[in-house]
PDB file of C-alpha atoms in Angstrom:
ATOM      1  CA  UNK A  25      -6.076 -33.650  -3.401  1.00  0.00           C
ATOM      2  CA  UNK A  26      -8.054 -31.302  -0.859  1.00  0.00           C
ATOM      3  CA  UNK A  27      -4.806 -30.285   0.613  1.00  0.00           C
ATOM      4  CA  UNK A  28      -5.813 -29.103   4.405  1.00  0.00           C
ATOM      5  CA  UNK A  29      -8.850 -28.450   5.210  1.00  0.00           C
ATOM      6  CA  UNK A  30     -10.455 -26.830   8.485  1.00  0.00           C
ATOM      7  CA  UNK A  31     -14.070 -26.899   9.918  1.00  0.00           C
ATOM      8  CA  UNK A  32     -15.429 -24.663  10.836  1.00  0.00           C
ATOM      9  CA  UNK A  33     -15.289 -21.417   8.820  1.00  0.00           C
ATOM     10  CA  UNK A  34     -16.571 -19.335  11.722  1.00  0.00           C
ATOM     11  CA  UNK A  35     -17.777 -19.713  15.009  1.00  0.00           C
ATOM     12  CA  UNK A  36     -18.820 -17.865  18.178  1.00  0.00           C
ATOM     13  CA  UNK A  37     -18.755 -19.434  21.655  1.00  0.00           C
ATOM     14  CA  UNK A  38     -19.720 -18.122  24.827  1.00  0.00           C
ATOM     15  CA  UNK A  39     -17.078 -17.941  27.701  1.00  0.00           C
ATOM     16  CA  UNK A  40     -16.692 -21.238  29.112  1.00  0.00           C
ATOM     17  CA  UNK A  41     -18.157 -23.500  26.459  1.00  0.00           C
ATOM     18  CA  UNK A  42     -16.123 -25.967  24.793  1.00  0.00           C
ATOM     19  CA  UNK A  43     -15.631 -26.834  20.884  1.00  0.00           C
ATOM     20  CA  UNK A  44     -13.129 -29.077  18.930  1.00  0.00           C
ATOM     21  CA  UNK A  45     -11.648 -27.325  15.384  1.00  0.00           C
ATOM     22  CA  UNK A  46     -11.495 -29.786  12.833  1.00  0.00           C
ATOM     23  CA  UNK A  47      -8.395 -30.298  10.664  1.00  0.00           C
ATOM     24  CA  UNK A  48      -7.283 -32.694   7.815  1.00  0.00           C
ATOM     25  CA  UNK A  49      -4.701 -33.003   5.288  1.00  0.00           C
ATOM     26  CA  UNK A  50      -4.674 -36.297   2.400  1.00  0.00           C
ATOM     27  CA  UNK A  51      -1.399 -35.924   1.809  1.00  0.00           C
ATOM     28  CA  UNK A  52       0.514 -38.177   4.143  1.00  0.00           C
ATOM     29  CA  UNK A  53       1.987 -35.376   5.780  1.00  0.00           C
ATOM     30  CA  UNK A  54       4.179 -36.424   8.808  1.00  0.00           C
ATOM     31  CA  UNK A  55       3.970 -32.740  10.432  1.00  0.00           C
ATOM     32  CA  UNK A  56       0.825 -30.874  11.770  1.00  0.00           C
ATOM     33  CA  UNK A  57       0.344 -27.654  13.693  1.00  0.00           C
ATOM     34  CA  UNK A  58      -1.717 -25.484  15.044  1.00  0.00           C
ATOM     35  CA  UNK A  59      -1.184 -21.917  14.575  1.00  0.00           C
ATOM     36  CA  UNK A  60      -3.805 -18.596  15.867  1.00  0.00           C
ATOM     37  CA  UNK A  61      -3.379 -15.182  14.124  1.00  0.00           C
ATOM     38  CA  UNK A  62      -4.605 -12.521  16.220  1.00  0.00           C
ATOM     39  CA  UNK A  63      -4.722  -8.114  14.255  1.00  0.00           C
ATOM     40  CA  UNK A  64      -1.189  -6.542  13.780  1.00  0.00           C
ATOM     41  CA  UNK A  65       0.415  -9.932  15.040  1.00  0.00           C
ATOM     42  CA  UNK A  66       2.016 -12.706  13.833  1.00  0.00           C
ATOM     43  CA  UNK A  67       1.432 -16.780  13.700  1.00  0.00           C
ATOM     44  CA  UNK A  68       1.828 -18.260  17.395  1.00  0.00           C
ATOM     45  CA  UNK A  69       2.098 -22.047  17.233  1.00  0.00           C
ATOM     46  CA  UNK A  70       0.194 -23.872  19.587  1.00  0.00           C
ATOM     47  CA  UNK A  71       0.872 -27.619  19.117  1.00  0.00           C
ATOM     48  CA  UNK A  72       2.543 -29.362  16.578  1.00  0.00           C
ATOM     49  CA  UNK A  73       2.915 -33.160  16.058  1.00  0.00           C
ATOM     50  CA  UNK A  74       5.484 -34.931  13.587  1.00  0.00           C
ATOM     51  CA  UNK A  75       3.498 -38.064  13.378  1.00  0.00           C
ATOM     52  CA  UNK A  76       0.089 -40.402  14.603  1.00  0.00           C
ATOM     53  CA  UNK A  77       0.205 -40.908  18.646  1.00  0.00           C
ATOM     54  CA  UNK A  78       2.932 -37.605  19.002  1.00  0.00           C
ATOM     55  CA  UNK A  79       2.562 -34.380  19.742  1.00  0.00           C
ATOM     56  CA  UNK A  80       4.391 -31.020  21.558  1.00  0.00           C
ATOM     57  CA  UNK A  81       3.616 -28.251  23.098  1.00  0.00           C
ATOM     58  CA  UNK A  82       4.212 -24.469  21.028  1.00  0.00           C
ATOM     59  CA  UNK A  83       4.715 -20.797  22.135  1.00  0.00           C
ATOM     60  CA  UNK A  84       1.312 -20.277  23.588  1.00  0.00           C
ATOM     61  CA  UNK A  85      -0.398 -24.266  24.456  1.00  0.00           C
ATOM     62  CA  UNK A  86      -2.483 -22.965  27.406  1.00  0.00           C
ATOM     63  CA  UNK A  87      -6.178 -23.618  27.050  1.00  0.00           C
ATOM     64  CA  UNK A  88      -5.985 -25.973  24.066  1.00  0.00           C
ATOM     65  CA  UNK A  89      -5.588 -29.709  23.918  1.00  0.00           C
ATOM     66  CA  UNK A  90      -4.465 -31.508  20.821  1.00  0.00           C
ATOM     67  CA  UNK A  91      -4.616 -35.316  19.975  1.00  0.00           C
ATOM     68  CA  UNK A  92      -2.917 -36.981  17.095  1.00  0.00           C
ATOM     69  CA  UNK A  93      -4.862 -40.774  16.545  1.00  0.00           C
ATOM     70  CA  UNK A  94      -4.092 -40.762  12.481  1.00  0.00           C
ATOM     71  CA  UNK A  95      -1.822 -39.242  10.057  1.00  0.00           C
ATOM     72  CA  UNK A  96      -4.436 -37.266   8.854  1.00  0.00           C
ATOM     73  CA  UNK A  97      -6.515 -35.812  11.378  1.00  0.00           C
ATOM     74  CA  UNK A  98      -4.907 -32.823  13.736  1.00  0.00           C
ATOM     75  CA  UNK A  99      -8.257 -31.535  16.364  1.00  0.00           C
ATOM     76  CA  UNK A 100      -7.432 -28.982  18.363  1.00  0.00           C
ATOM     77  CA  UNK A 101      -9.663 -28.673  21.763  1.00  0.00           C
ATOM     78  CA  UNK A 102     -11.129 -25.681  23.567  1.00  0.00           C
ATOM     79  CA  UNK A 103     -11.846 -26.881  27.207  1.00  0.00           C
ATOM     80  CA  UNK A 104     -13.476 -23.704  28.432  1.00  0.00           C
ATOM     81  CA  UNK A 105     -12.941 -20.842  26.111  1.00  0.00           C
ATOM     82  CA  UNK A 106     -12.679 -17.360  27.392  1.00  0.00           C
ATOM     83  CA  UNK A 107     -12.657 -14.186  25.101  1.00  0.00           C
ATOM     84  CA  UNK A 108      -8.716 -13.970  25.180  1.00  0.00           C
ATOM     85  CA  UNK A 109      -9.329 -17.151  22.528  1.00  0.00           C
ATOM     86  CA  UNK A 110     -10.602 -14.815  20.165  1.00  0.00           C
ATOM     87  CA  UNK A 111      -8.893 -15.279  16.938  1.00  0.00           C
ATOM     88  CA  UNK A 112      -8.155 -16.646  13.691  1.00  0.00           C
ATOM     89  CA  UNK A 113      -7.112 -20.479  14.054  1.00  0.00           C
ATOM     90  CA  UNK A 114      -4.339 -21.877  11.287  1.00  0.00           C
ATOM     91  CA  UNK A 115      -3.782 -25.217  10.836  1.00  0.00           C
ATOM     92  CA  UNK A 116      -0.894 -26.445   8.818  1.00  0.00           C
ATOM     93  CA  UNK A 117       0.921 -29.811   7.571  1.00  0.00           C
ATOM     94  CA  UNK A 118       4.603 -30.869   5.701  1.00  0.00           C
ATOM     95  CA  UNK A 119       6.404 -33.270   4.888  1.00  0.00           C
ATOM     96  CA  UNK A 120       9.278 -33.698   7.066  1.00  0.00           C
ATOM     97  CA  UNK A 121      11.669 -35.342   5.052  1.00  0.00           C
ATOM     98  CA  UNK A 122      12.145 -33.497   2.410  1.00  0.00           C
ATOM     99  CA  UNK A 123      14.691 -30.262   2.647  1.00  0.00           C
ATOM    100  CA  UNK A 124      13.424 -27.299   2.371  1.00  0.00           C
ATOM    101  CA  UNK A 125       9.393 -28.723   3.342  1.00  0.00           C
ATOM    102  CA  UNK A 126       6.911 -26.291   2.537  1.00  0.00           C
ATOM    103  CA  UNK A 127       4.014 -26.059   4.859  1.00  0.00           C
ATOM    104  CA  UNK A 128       0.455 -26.226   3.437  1.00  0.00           C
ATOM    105  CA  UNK A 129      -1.986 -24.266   5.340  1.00  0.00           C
ATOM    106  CA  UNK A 130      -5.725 -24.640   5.948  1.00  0.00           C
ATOM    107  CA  UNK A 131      -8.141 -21.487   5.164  1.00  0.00           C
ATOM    108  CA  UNK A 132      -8.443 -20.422   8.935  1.00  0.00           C
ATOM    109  CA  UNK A 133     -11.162 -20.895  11.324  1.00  0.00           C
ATOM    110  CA  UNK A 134     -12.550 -17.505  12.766  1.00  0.00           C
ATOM    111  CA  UNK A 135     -13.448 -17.665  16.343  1.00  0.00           C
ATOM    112  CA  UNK A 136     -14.933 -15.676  18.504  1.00  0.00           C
ATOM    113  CA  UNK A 137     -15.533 -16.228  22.236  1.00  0.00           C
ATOM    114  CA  UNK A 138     -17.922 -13.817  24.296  1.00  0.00           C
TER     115      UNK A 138
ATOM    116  CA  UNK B  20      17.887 -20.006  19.555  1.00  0.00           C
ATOM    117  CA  UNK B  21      16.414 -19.260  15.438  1.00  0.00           C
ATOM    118  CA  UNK B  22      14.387 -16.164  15.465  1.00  0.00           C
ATOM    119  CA  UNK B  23      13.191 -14.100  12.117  1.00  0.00           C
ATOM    120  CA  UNK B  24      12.938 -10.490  12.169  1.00  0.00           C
ATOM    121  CA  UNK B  25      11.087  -8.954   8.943  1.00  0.00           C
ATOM    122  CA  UNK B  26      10.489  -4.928   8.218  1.00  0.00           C
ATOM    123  CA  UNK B  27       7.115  -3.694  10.498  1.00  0.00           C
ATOM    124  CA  UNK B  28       4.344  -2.660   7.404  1.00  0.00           C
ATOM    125  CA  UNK B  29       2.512  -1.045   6.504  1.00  0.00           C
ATOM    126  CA  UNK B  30       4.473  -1.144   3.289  1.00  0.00           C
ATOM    127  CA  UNK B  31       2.364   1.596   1.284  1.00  0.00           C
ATOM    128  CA  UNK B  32       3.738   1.696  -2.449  1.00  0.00           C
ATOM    129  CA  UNK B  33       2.159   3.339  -5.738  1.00  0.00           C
ATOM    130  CA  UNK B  34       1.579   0.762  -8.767  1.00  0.00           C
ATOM    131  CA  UNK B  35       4.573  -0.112 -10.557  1.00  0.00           C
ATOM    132  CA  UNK B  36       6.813   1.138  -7.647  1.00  0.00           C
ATOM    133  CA  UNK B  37       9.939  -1.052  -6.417  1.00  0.00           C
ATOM    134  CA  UNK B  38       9.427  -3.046  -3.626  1.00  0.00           C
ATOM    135  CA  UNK B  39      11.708  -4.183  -1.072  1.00  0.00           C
ATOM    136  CA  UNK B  40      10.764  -6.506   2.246  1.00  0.00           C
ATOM    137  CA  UNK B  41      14.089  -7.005   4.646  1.00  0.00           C
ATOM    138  CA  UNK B  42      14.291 -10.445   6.271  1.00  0.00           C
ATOM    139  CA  UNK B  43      17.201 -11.132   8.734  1.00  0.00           C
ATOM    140  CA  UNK B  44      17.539 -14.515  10.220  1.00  0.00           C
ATOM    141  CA  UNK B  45      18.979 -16.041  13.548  1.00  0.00           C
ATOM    142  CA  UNK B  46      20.163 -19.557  12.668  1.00  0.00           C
ATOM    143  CA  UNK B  47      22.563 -22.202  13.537  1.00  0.00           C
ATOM    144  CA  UNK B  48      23.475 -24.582  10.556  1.00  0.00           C
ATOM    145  CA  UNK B  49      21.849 -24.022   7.294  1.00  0.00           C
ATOM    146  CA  UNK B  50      18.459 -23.377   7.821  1.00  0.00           C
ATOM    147  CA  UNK B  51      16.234 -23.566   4.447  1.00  0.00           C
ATOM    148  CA  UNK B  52      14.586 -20.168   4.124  1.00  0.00           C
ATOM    149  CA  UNK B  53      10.714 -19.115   2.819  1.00  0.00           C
ATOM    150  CA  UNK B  54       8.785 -16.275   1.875  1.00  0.00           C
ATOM    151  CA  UNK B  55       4.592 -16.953   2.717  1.00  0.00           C
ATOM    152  CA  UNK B  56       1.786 -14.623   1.145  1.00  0.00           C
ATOM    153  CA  UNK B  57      -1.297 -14.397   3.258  1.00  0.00           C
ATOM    154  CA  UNK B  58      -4.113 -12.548   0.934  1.00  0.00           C
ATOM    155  CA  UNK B  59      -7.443 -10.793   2.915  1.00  0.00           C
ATOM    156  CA  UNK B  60      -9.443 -13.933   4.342  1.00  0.00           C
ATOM    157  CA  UNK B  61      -7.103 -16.107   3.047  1.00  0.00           C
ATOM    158  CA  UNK B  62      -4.229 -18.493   4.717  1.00  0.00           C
ATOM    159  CA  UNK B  63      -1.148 -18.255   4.117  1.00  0.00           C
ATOM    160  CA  UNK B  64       0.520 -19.809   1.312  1.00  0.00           C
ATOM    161  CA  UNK B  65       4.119 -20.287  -0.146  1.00  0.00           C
ATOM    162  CA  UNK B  66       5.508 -17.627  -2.369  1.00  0.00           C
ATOM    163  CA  UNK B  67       9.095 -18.615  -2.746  1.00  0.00           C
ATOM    164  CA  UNK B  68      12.170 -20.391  -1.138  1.00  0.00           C
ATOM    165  CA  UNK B  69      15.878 -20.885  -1.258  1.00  0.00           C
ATOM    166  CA  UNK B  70      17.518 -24.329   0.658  1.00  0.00           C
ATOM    167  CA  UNK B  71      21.255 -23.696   0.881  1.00  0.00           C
ATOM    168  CA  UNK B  72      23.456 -19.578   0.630  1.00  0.00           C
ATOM    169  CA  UNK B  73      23.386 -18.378  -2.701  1.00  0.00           C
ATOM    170  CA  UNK B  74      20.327 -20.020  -3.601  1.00  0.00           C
ATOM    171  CA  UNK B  75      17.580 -17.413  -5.350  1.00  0.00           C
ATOM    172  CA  UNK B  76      14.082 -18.119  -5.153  1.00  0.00           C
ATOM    173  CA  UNK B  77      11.632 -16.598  -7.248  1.00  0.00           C
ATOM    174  CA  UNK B  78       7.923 -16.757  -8.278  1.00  0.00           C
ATOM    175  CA  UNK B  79       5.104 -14.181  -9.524  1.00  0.00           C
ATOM    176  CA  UNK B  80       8.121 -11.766 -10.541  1.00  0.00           C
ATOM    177  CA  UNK B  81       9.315 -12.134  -6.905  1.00  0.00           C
ATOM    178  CA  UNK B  82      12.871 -12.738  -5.545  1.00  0.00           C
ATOM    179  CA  UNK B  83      14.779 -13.606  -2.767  1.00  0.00           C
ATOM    180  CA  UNK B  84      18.681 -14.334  -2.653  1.00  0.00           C
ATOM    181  CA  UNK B  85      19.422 -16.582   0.937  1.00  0.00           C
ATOM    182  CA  UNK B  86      22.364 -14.655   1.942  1.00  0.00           C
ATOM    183  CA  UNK B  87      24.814 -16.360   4.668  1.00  0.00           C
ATOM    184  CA  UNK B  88      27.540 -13.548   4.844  1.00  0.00           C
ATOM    185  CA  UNK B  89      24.609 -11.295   5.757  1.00  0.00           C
ATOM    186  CA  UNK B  90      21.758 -13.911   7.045  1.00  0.00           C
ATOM    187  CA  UNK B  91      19.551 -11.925   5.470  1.00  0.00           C
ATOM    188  CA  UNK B  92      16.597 -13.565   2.328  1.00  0.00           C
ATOM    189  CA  UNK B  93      15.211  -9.679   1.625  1.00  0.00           C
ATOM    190  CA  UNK B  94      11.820 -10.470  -0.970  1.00  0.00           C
ATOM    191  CA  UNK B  95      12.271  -7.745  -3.960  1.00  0.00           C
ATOM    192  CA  UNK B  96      10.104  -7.118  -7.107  1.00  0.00           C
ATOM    193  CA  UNK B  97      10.233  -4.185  -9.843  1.00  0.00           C
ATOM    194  CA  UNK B  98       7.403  -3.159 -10.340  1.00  0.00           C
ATOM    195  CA  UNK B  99       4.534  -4.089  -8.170  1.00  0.00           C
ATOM    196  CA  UNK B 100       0.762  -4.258  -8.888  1.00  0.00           C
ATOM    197  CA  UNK B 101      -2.576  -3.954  -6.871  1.00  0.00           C
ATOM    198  CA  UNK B 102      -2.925  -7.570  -6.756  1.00  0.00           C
ATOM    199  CA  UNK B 103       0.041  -8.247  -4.588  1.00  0.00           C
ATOM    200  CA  UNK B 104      -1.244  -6.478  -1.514  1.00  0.00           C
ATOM    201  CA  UNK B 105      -0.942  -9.076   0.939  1.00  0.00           C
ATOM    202  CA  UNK B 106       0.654  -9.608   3.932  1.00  0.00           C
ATOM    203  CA  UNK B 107       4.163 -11.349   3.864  1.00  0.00           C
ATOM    204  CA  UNK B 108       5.570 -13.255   6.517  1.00  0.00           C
ATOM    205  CA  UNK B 109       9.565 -14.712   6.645  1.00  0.00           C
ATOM    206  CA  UNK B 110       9.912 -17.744   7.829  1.00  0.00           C
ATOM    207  CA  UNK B 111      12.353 -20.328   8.512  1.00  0.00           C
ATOM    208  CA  UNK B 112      12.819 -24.139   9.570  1.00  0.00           C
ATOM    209  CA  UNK B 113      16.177 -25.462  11.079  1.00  0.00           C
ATOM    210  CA  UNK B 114      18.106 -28.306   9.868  1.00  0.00           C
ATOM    211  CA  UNK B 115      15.810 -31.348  11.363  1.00  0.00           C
ATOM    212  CA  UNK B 116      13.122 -29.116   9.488  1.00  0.00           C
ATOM    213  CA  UNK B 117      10.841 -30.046  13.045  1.00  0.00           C
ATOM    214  CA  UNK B 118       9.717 -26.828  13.271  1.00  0.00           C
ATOM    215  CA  UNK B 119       8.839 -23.595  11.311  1.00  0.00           C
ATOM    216  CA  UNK B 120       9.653 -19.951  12.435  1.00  0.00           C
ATOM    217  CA  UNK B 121       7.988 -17.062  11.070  1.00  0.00           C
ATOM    218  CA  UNK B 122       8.644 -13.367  11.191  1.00  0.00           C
ATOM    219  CA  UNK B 123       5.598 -10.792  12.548  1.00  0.00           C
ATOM    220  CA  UNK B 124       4.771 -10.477   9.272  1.00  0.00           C
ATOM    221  CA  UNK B 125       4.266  -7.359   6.671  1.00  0.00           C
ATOM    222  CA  UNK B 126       1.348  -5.601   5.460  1.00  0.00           C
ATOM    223  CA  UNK B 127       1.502  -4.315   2.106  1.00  0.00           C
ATOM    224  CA  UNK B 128      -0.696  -2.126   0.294  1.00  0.00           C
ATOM    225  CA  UNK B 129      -0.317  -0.845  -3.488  1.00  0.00           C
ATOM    226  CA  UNK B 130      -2.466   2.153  -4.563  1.00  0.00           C
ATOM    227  CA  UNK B 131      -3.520   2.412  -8.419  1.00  0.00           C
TER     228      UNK B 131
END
């Protein structure tokens, strides 16, 4: 298994361009978020989705647009990015019926937006 | 509503020094309860976890007792070692498990 798995490692933008962050997971993983790390703070979710054709709004959803078509594909949209966007991007996946689900994270996607 | 509040860092400690990370938790029902590792340029990934009170978890000579009384999962370890400087984030899920909380998070650093 690959586990998750996010594309790109790194990329800049400039202000107002779009880009799509790829993630995937191949383990039949019910639950997927979204997650941004920014220095000295903690995880903020984004979106999150417990299954194909659902998803929810997080702590901080403004800017970003998710879409869930399969169980194993989670992209998360930039419509017009603007330098607050810079950060480190965390996607993550679980299984939701088991107790005590661990959640498998991706490596990160560095962004920066000028 | 469930909120996770973890000891700010930095955490400096000398090799072989004790280690202590508090973790208090603000849950309803019996939330299962997680300690993540996050090494430099890395994501995060499970350390240990404990699913009901009493419950220890433990992995890479790290522990964690899920204590109800106190709502508190502290992460301990005797004696600790440059390779465990890391950041460590608390973190939760509630009893639907829909969601995962995690605590700001704590830098540690261990000097040789």
């Amino acid at each position: 298994n690959a586990g998750v798995t996010q594309t790109p490692k790194f990329q800049v933008l400039k202000t107002g361009q779009s880009m799509t962050l790829q993630c995937a997971q191949d383990m039949n993983h019910e639950y997927m978020s979204w997650y941004r790390q920014d220095p000295g703070m903690g995880l903020r979710l984004i979106h999150y989705s417990v299954g194909a054709g659902i998803t929810d709004q997080g702590e901080v959803p403004n800017g970003y647009n998710v879409s869930r078509s399969t169980t194993e594909d989670f992209p998360l949209r930039l419509l017009s990015a603007a330098p607050s966007q810079t950060s480190v991007y965390f996607c993550a996946s679980s299984n939701l019926r088991a107790k005590g689900n661990e959640q498998f994270f991706g490596p990160g996607t560095r962004l920066t937006v000028l | 509503g469930n909120s996770v509040t973890q000891m700010e860092g930095p955490v400096t400690l000398s090799e072989e020094a004790f280690l202590t990370i508090n973790c208090t938790y603000t849950a309803t029902g019996y939330p299962s309860l997680f300690w993540y590792v996050q090494y430099p340029g890395e994501g995060l990934q499970l350390l240990l976890k404990a699913t009901k009170a009493d419950d220890k978890g433990s992995n890479k000579g790290f522990e964690a007792t899920y204590r109800k009384e106190t709502t508190s999962f502290h992460l301990e370890k005797g004696s600790v070692q440059v390779s465990d400087s890391a950041v460590y984030f608390c973190a939760l899920t509630d009893s639907s498990a829909s969601k995962i909380i995690f605590g700001s998070g704590t830098r540690l650093s261990i000097r040789p």
